[in-house]
Amino acid sequence: MSLLIRCFAALLLTVSLPLAAAP
């Protein structure tokens, strides 16, 4: 269960990073 949440958090961060960097 914890692994799934960690994977989801990593995916969200990877998607949020470029989105926030782009104006």
Short mmCIF file of C-alpha atoms in Angstrom, two decimals:
data_model
loop_
_atom_site.label_atom_id
_atom_site.label_comp_id
_atom_site.label_asym_id
_atom_site.label_seq_id
_atom_site.Cartn_x
_atom_site.Cartn_y
_atom_site.Cartn_z
CA MET A 1 0.00 0.00 0.00
CA SER A 2 2.76 2.43 0.97
CA LEU A 3 4.68 1.61 -2.19
CA LEU A 4 1.66 2.47 -4.34
CA ILE A 5 1.26 5.86 -2.64
CA ARG A 6 4.98 6.56 -3.06
CA CYS A 7 4.83 5.69 -6.77
CA PHE A 8 1.78 7.90 -7.25
CA ALA A 9 3.50 10.78 -5.45
CA ALA A 10 6.58 10.41 -7.67
CA LEU A 11 4.42 10.42 -10.80
CA LEU A 12 2.49 13.48 -9.63
CA LEU A 13 5.75 15.31 -8.90
CA THR A 14 7.16 14.40 -12.33
CA VAL A 15 4.04 15.75 -14.03
CA SER A 16 3.73 18.83 -11.80
CA LEU A 17 7.37 19.89 -12.20
CA PRO A 18 7.28 20.59 -15.99
CA LEU A 19 3.77 22.01 -15.71
CA ALA A 20 4.86 24.57 -13.10
CA ALA A 21 8.07 25.37 -14.99
CA ALA A 22 6.15 26.22 -18.16
CA PRO A 23 4.35 29.58 -18.16
#
